[in-house]
Short mmCIF file of C-alpha atoms and ligand atoms in Angstrom, two decimals:
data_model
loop_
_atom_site.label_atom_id
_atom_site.label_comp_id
_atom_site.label_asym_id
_atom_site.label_seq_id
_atom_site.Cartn_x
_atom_site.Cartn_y
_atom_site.Cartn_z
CA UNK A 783 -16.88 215.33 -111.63
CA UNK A 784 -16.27 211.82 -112.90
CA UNK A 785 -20.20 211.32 -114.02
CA UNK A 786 -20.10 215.16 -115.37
CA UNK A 787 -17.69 214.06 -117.23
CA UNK A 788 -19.57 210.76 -118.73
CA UNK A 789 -22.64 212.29 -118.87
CA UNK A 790 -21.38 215.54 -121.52
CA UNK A 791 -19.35 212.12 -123.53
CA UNK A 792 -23.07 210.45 -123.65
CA UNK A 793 -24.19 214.37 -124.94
CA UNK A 794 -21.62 213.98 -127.16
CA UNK A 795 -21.99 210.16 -128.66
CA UNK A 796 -24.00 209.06 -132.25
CA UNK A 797 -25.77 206.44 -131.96
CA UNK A 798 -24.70 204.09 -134.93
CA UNK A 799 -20.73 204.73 -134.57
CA UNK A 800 -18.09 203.72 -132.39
CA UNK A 801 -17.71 205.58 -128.99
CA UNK A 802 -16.12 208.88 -127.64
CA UNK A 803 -12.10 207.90 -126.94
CA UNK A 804 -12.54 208.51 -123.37
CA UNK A 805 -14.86 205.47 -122.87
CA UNK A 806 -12.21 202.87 -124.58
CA UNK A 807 -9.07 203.91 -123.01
CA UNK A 808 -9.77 206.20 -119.61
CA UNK A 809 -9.36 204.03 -116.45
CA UNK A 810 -11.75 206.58 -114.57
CA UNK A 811 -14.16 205.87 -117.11
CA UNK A 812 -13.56 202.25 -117.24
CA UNK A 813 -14.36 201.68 -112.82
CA UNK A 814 -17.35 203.23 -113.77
CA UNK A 815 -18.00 200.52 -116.57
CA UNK A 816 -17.30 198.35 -113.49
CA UNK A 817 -19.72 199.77 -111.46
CA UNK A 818 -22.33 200.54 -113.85
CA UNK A 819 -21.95 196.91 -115.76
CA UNK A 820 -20.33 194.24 -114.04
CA UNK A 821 -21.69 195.30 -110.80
CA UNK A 822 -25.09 195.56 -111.51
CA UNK A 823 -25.74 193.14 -114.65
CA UNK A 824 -25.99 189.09 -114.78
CA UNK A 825 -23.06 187.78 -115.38
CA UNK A 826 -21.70 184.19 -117.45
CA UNK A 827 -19.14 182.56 -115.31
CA UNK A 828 -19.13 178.79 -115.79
CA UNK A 829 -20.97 175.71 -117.04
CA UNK A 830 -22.47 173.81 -114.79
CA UNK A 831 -20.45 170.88 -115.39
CA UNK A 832 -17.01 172.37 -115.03
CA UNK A 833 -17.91 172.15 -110.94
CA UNK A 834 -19.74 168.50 -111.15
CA UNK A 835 -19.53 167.54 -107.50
CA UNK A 836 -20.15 169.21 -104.15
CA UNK A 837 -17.18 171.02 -103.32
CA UNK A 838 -15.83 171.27 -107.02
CA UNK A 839 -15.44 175.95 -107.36
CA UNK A 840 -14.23 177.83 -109.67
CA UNK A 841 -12.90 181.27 -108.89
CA UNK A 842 -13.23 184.37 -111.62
CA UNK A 843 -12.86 188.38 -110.78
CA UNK A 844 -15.41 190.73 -111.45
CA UNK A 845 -13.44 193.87 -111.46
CA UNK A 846 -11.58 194.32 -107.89
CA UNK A 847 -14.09 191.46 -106.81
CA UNK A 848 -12.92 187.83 -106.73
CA UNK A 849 -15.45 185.57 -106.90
CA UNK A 850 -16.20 181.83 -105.97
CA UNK A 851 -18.52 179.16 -107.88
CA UNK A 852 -18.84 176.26 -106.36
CA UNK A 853 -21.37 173.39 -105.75
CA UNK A 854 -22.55 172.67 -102.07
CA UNK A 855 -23.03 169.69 -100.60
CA UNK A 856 -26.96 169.77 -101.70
CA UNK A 857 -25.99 169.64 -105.45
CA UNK A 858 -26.66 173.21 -105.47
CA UNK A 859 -24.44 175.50 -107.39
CA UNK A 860 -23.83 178.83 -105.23
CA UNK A 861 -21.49 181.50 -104.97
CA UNK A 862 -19.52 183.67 -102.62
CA UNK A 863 -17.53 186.81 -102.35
CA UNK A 864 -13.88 184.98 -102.16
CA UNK A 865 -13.01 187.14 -99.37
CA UNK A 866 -12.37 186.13 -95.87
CA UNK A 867 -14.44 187.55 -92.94
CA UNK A 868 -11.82 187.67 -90.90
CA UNK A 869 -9.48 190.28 -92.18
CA UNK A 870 -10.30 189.69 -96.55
CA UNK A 871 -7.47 187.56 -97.52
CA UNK A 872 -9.11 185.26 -100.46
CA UNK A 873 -10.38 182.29 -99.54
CA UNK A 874 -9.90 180.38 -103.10
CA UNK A 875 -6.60 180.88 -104.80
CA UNK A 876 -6.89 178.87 -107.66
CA UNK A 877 -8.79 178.90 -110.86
CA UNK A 878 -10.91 175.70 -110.46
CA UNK A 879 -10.30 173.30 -107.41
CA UNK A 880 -12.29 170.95 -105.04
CA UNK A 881 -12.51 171.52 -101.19
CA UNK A 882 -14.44 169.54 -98.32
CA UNK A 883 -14.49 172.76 -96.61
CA UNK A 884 -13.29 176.50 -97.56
CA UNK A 885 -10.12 177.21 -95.48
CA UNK A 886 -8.96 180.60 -95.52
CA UNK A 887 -4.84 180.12 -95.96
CA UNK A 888 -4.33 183.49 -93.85
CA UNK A 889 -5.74 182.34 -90.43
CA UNK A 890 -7.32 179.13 -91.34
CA UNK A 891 -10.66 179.93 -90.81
CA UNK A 892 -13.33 177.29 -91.98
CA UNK A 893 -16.41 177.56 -93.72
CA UNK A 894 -19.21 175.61 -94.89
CA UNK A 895 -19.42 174.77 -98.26
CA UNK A 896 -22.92 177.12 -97.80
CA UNK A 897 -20.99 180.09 -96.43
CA UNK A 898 -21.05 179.62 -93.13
CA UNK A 899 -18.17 180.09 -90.94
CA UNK A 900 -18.01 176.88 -88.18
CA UNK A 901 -14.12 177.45 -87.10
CA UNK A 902 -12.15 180.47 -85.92
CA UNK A 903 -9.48 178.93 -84.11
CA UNK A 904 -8.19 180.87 -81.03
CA UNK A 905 -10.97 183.79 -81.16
CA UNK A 906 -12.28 184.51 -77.50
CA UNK A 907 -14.59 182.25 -75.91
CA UNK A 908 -17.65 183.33 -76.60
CA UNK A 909 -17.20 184.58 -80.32
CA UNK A 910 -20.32 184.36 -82.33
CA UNK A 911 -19.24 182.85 -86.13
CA UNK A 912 -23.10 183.53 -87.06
CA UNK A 913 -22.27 187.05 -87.91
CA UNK A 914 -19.27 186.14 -89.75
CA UNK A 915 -20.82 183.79 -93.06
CA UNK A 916 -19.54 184.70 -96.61
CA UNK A 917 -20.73 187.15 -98.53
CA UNK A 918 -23.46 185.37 -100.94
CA UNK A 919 -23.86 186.43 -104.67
CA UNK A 920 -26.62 185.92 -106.62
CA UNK A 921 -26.99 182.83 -109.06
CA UNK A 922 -29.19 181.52 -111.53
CA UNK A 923 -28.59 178.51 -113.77
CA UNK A 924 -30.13 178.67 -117.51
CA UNK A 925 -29.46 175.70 -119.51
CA UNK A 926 -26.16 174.55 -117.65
CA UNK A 927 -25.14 178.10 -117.74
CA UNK A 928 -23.96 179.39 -114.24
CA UNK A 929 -25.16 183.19 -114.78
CA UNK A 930 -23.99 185.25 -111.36
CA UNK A 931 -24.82 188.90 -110.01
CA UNK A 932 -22.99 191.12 -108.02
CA UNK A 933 -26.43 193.44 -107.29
CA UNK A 934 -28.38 193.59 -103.99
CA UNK A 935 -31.27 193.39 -105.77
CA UNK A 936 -30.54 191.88 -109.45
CA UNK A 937 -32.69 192.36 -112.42
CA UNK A 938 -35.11 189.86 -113.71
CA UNK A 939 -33.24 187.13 -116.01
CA UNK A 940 -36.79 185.79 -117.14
CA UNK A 941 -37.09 187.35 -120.21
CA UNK A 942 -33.15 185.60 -121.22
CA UNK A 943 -34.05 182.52 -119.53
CA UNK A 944 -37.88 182.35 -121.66
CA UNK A 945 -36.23 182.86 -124.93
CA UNK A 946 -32.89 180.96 -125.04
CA UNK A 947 -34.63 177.40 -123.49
CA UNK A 948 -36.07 176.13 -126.25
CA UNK A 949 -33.25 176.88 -128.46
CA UNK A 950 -30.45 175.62 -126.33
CA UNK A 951 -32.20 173.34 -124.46
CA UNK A 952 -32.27 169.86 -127.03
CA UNK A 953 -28.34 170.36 -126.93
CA UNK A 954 -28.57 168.84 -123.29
CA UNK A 955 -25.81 170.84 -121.84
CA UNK A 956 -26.59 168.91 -118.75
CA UNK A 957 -24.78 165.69 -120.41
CA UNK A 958 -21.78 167.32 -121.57
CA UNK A 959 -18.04 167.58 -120.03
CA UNK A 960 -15.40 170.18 -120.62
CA UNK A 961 -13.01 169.06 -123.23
CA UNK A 962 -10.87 172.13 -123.59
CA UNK A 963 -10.21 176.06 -121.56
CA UNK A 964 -8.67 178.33 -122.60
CA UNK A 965 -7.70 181.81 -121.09
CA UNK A 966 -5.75 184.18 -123.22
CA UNK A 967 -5.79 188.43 -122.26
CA UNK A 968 -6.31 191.13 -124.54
CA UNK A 969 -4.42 194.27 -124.46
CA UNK A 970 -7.52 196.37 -125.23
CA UNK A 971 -10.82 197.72 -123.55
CA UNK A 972 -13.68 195.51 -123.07
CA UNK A 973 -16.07 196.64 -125.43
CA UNK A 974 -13.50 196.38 -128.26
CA UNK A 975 -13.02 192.87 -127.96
CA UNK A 976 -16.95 192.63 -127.76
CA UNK A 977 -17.81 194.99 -130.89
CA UNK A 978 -15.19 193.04 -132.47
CA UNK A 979 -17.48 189.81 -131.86
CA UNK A 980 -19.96 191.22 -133.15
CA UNK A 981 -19.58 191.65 -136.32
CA UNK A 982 -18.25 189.59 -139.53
CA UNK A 983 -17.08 192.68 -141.23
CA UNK A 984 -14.03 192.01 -140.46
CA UNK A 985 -13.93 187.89 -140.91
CA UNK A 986 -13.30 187.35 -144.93
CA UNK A 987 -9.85 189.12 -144.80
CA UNK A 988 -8.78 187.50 -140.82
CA UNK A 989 -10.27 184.60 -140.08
CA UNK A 990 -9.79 181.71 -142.99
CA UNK A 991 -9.85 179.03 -140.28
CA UNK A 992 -13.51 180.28 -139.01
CA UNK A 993 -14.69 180.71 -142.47
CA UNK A 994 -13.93 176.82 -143.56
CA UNK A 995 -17.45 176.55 -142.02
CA UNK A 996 -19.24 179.31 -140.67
CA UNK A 997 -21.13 181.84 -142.67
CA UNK A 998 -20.58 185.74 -142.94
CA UNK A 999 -24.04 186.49 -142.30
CA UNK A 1000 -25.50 187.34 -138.90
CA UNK A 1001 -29.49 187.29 -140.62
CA UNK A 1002 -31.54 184.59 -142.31
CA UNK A 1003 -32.02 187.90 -144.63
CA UNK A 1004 -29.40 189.58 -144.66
CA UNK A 1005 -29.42 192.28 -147.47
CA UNK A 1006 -25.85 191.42 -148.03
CA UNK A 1007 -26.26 187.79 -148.54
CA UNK A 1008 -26.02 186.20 -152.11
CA UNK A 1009 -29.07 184.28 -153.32
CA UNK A 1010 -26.44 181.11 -152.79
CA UNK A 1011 -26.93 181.77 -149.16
CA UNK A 1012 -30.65 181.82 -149.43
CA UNK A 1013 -31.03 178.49 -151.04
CA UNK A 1014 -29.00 176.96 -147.79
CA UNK A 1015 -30.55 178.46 -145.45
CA UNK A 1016 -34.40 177.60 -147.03
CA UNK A 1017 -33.33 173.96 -147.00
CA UNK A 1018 -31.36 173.99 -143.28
CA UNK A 1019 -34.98 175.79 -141.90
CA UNK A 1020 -36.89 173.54 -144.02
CA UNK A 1021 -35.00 170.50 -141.98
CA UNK A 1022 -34.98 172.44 -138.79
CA UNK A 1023 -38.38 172.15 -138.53
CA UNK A 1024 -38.98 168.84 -139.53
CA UNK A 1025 -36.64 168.26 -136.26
CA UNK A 1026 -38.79 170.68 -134.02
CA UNK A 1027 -35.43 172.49 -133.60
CA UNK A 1028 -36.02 176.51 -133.35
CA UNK A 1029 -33.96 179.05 -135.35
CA UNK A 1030 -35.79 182.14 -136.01
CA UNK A 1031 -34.17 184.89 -134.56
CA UNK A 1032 -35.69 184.85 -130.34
CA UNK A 1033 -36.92 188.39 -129.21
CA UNK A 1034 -33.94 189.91 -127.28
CA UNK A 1035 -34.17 193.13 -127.73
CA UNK A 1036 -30.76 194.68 -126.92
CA UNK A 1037 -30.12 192.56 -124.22
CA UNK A 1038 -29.08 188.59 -125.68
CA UNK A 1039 -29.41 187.34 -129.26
CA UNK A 1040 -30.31 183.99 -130.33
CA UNK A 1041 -30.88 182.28 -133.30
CA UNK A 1042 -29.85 179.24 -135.20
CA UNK A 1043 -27.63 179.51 -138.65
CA UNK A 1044 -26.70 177.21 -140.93
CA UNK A 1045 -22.98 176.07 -141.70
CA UNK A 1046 -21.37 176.18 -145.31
CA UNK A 1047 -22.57 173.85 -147.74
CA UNK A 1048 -20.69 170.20 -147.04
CA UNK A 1049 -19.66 171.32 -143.60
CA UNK A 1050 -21.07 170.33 -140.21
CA UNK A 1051 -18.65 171.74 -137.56
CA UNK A 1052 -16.27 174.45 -136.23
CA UNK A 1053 -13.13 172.42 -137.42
CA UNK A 1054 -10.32 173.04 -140.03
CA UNK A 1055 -11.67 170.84 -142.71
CA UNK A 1056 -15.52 171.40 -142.09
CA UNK A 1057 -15.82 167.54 -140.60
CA UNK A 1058 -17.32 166.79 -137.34
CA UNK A 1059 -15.55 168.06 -133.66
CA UNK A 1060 -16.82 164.83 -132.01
CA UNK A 1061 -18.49 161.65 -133.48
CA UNK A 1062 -21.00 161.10 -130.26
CA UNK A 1063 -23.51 163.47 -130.89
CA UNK A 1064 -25.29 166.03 -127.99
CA UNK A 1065 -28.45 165.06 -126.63
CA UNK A 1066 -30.42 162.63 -128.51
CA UNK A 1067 -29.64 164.63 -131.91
CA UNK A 1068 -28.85 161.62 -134.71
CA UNK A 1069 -27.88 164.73 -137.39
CA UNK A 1070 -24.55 165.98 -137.50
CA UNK A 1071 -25.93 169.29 -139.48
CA UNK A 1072 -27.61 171.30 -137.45
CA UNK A 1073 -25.99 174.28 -138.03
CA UNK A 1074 -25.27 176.09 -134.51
CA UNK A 1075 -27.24 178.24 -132.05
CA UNK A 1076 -25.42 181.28 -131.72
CA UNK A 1077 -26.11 182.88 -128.72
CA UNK A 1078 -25.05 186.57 -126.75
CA UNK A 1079 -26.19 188.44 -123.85
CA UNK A 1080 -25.14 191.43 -122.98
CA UNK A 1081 -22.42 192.26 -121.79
CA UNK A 1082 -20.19 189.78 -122.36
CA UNK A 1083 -20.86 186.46 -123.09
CA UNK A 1084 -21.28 184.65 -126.30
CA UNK A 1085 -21.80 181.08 -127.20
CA UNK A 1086 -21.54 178.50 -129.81
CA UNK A 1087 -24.21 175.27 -129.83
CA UNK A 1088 -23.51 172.55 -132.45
CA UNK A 1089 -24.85 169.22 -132.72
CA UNK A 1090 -21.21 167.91 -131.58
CA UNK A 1091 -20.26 170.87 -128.96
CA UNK A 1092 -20.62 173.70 -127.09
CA UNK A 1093 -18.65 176.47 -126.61
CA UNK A 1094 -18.52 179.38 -123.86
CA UNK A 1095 -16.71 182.60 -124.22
CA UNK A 1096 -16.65 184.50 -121.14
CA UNK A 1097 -15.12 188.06 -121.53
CA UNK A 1098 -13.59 189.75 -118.08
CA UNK A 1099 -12.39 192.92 -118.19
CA UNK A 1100 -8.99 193.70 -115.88
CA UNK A 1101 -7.94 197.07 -116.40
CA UNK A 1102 -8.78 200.10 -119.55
CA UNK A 1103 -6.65 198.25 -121.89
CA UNK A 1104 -6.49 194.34 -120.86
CA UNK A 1105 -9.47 191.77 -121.01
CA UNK A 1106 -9.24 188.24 -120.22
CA UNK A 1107 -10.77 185.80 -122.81
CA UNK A 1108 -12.09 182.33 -121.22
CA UNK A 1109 -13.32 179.93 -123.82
CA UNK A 1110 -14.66 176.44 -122.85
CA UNK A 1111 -15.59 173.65 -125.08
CA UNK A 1112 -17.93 171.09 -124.07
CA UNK A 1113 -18.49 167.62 -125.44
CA UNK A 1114 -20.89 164.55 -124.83
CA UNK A 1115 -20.32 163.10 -121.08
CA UNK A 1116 -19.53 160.08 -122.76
CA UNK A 1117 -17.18 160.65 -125.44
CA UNK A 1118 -13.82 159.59 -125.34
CA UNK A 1119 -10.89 161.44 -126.25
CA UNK A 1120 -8.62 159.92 -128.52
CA UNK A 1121 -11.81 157.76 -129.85
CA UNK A 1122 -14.68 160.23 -130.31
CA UNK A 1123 -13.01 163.51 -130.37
CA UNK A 1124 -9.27 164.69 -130.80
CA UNK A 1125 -9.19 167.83 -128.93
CA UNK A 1126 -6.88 169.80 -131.05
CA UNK A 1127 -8.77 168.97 -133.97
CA UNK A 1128 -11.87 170.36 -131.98
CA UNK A 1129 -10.08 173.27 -130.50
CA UNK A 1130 -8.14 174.80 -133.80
CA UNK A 1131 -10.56 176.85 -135.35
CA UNK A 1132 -11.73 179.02 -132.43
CA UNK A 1133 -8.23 178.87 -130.86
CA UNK A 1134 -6.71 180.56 -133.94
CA UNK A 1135 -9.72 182.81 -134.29
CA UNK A 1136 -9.82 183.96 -130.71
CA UNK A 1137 -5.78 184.76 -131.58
CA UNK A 1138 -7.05 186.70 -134.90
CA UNK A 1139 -9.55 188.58 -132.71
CA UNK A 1140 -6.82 189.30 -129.91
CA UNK A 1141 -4.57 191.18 -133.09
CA UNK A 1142 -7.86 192.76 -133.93
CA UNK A 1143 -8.87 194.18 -130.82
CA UNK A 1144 -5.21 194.94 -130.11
CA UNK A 1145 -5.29 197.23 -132.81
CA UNK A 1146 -8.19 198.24 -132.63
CA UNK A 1147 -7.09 199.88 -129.22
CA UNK A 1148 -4.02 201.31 -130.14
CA UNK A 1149 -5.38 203.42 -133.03
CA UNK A 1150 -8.17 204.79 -130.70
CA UNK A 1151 -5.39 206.20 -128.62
CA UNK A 1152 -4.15 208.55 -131.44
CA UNK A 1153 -4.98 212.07 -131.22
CA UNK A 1154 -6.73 211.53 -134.58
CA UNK A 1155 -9.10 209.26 -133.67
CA UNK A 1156 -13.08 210.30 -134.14
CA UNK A 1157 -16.00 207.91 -133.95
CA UNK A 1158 -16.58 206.17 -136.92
CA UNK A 1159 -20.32 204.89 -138.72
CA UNK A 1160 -20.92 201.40 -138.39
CA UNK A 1161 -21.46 199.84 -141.36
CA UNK A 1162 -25.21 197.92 -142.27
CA UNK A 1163 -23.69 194.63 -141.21
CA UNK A 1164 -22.50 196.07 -137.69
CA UNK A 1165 -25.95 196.83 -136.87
CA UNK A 1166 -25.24 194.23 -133.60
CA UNK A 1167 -22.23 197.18 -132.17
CA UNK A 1168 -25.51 199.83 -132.95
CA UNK A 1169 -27.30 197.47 -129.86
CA UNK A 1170 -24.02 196.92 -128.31
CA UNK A 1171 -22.96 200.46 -127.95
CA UNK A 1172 -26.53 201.92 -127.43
CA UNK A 1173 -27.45 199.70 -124.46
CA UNK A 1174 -24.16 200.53 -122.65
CA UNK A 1175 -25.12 204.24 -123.36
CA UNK A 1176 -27.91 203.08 -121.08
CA UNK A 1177 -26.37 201.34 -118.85
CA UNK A 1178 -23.98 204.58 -117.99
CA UNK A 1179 -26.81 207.34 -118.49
CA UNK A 1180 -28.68 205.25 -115.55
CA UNK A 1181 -25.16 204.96 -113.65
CA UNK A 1182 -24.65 208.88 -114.43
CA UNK A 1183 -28.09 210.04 -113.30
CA UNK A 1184 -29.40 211.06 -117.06
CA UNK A 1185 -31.06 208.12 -118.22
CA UNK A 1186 -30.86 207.47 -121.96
CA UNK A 1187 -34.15 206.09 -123.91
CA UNK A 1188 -33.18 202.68 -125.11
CA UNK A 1189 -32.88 202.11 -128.85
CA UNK A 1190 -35.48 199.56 -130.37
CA UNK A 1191 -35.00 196.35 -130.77
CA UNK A 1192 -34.13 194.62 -134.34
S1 FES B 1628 -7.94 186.59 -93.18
FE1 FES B 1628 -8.87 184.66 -93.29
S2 FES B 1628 -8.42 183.72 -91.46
FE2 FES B 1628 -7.47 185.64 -91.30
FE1 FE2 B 1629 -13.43 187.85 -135.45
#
């Protein structure tokens, strides 16, 4: 009934404007999303260096599906279904912690920081804890990002991992700390707070704190873009370059986007007055103006490199109408707060935005649940919700059992 149902919405959907009601606001619709999406796709949980030791986790939820990162005693990073094998309680209950060993606070069973189970206090003589390890998860690291997947058998992450290297890669990630998280939830679908990212459309009349440094336009030729914006960019790729520093938009298809974009003229960094975040540089960069590496994969993670920071923006959905925001900025491993960086000086501009967005996306939902509401064109500039909306067509023609031809890439 349920994928009847999707399948005569996908019938019904034009490519190029915003989606049938049903798949923003119906909770049927949206545990499908969960199954179709978050249960078969790669996922963004966590930098690497938000668990830096062995035993450092960090727990997330993946629909009904709580989830533990954490770093084994190898160095490894690995993760686990955070449910017990004993009789499910979670294992974890906090957002980020450090354990020795994972003690489930039901029964107190024990398990290795690889999954293994090596205590079940009073079980029968005889009990066999080999058939009782943690459920693993699938996890791949790409440039200090901890990308996890729910799928028996996951789908290739080459392709991502090929293109967004050599473009994230001299930001040294690896090096870096976490300066500032933030969690904030949206009361609106998923895929409203991610169209909402991607686009500027909306940015000149909402976002004045974002627009102190960042520029409107999404393409090194945009049709939109004045011939003021042409003249920066031909000097910022002219110095990119010279610096063997990559910026021409990487071939992701519909799945990630990444290329590198130059700030506004006589700013360097995503702060209130255009000045640098943090005064010790990433990597061995020596430039504060490198623009940033903006950076998306589908379906919910976006990302911000700069030659001072990095940010993470890790979108969870929780029911039709909430989604859970995660932002994380990183610095240097050796900068100093206080000295180097001031973090709310560092934090303000994406803080406020992410707020902006929120209202946006709030909205945004709201209206959709009038009885008015029809799809609407996307405009030229919202040619990224075109990719967005027609690879989670995809996505739920596959899940449906009437598989949709993907749209071409950009
Ligand atoms: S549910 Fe974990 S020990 Fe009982
Ligand atoms: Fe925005």
């Amino acid at each position: 009934m349920l994928k009847e149902r999707i399948a005569g919405l996908l019938d019904q959907r034009l490519s190029g404007h915003s989606l049938p009601r049903d798949f923003y606001v119906d909770e049927q619709i949206f545990q499908a999303d969960i199954e179709a999406v978050f249960e078969t796709d790669w996922l963004f949980a966590c930098s690497t260096v938000e668990i830096p030791r062995p035993g450092d986790y960090l727990t997330l939820r993946v629909g009904h599906n709580p989830i533990v990162v954490l770093r084994n005693r190898e160095g490894e990073v690995v993760a686990f279904h955070n449910t017990c094998r004993h009789r499910g309680s979670q294992l974890c209950l906090k957002e980020r912690g450090r354990a020795n060993r994972l003690v489930c606070p039901y029964h107190q069973w024990v398990y290795e920081l690889d999954g293994s189970l090596i205590n079940a206090r009073q079980m029968p003589d005889g009990f066999d804890t080999s058939g009782y390890s943690l459920t693993p998860v699938h996890v791949q690291v790409i440039c200090g990002m901890v990308y996890i997947c729910l799928a028996d058998e996951p789908p290739s992450l080459e392709r991502f991992r090929a293109g967004v290297t050599p473009y994230i890669a001299p930001h040294m990630p690896d090096r870096t700390k976490v300066a500032f998280t933030s969690t904030i939830v949206e009361e609106a679908n998923w895929k409203l707070v991610i169209e909402n990212n991607r686009e500027c459309y909306h940015c000149a009349a909402n976002h004045p704190e974002l627009l102190v440094s960042m520029v409107e336009f999404a393409l090194p030729d945009d049709p939109q873009a004045k011939t003021q914006f042409q003249g920066l960019m031909d000097r910022s790729t002219a110095r990119w370059d010279s610096l063997g520093l990559p910026h021409k938009p990487a071939d992701g298809g519909i799945e990630f986007r990444c290329i590198r974009l130059p700030f506004n003229e006589n700013t360097v960094s995503f702060t209130t007055d255009g000045k640098p975040a943090c005064n010790k540089l990433l990597g061995d960069f020596t430039e504060q103006d490198l623009g940033s590496v903006r950076m998306f994969r589908v379906p919910h993670n976006w990302n911000h490199f700069l030659s001072d920071h990095i940010i993470h923006f890790r979108v969870l959905p929780i029911s039709a109408n909430r989604t859970e925001l995660r932002t994380t900025w990183l610095v240097h491993e050796d900068a100093v707060e206080g000295v180097d960086y001031d973090v709310e000086h560092l934090t303000a501009v994406w803080l406020a935005t992410n707020s902006e967005d929120g209202m946006l996306a709030e909205n945004n939902h709201r209206g959709i649940l009038s009885r008015a509401y029809r799809p609407g064109p996307y405009a030229p500039s919202e040619f990224m919700l075109t990719h967005f909306t027609d690879w989670y067509a995809g996505k739920m023609g596959d899940y449906v059992g009437t598989p949709r031809t993907a749209v071409a890439a950009e």
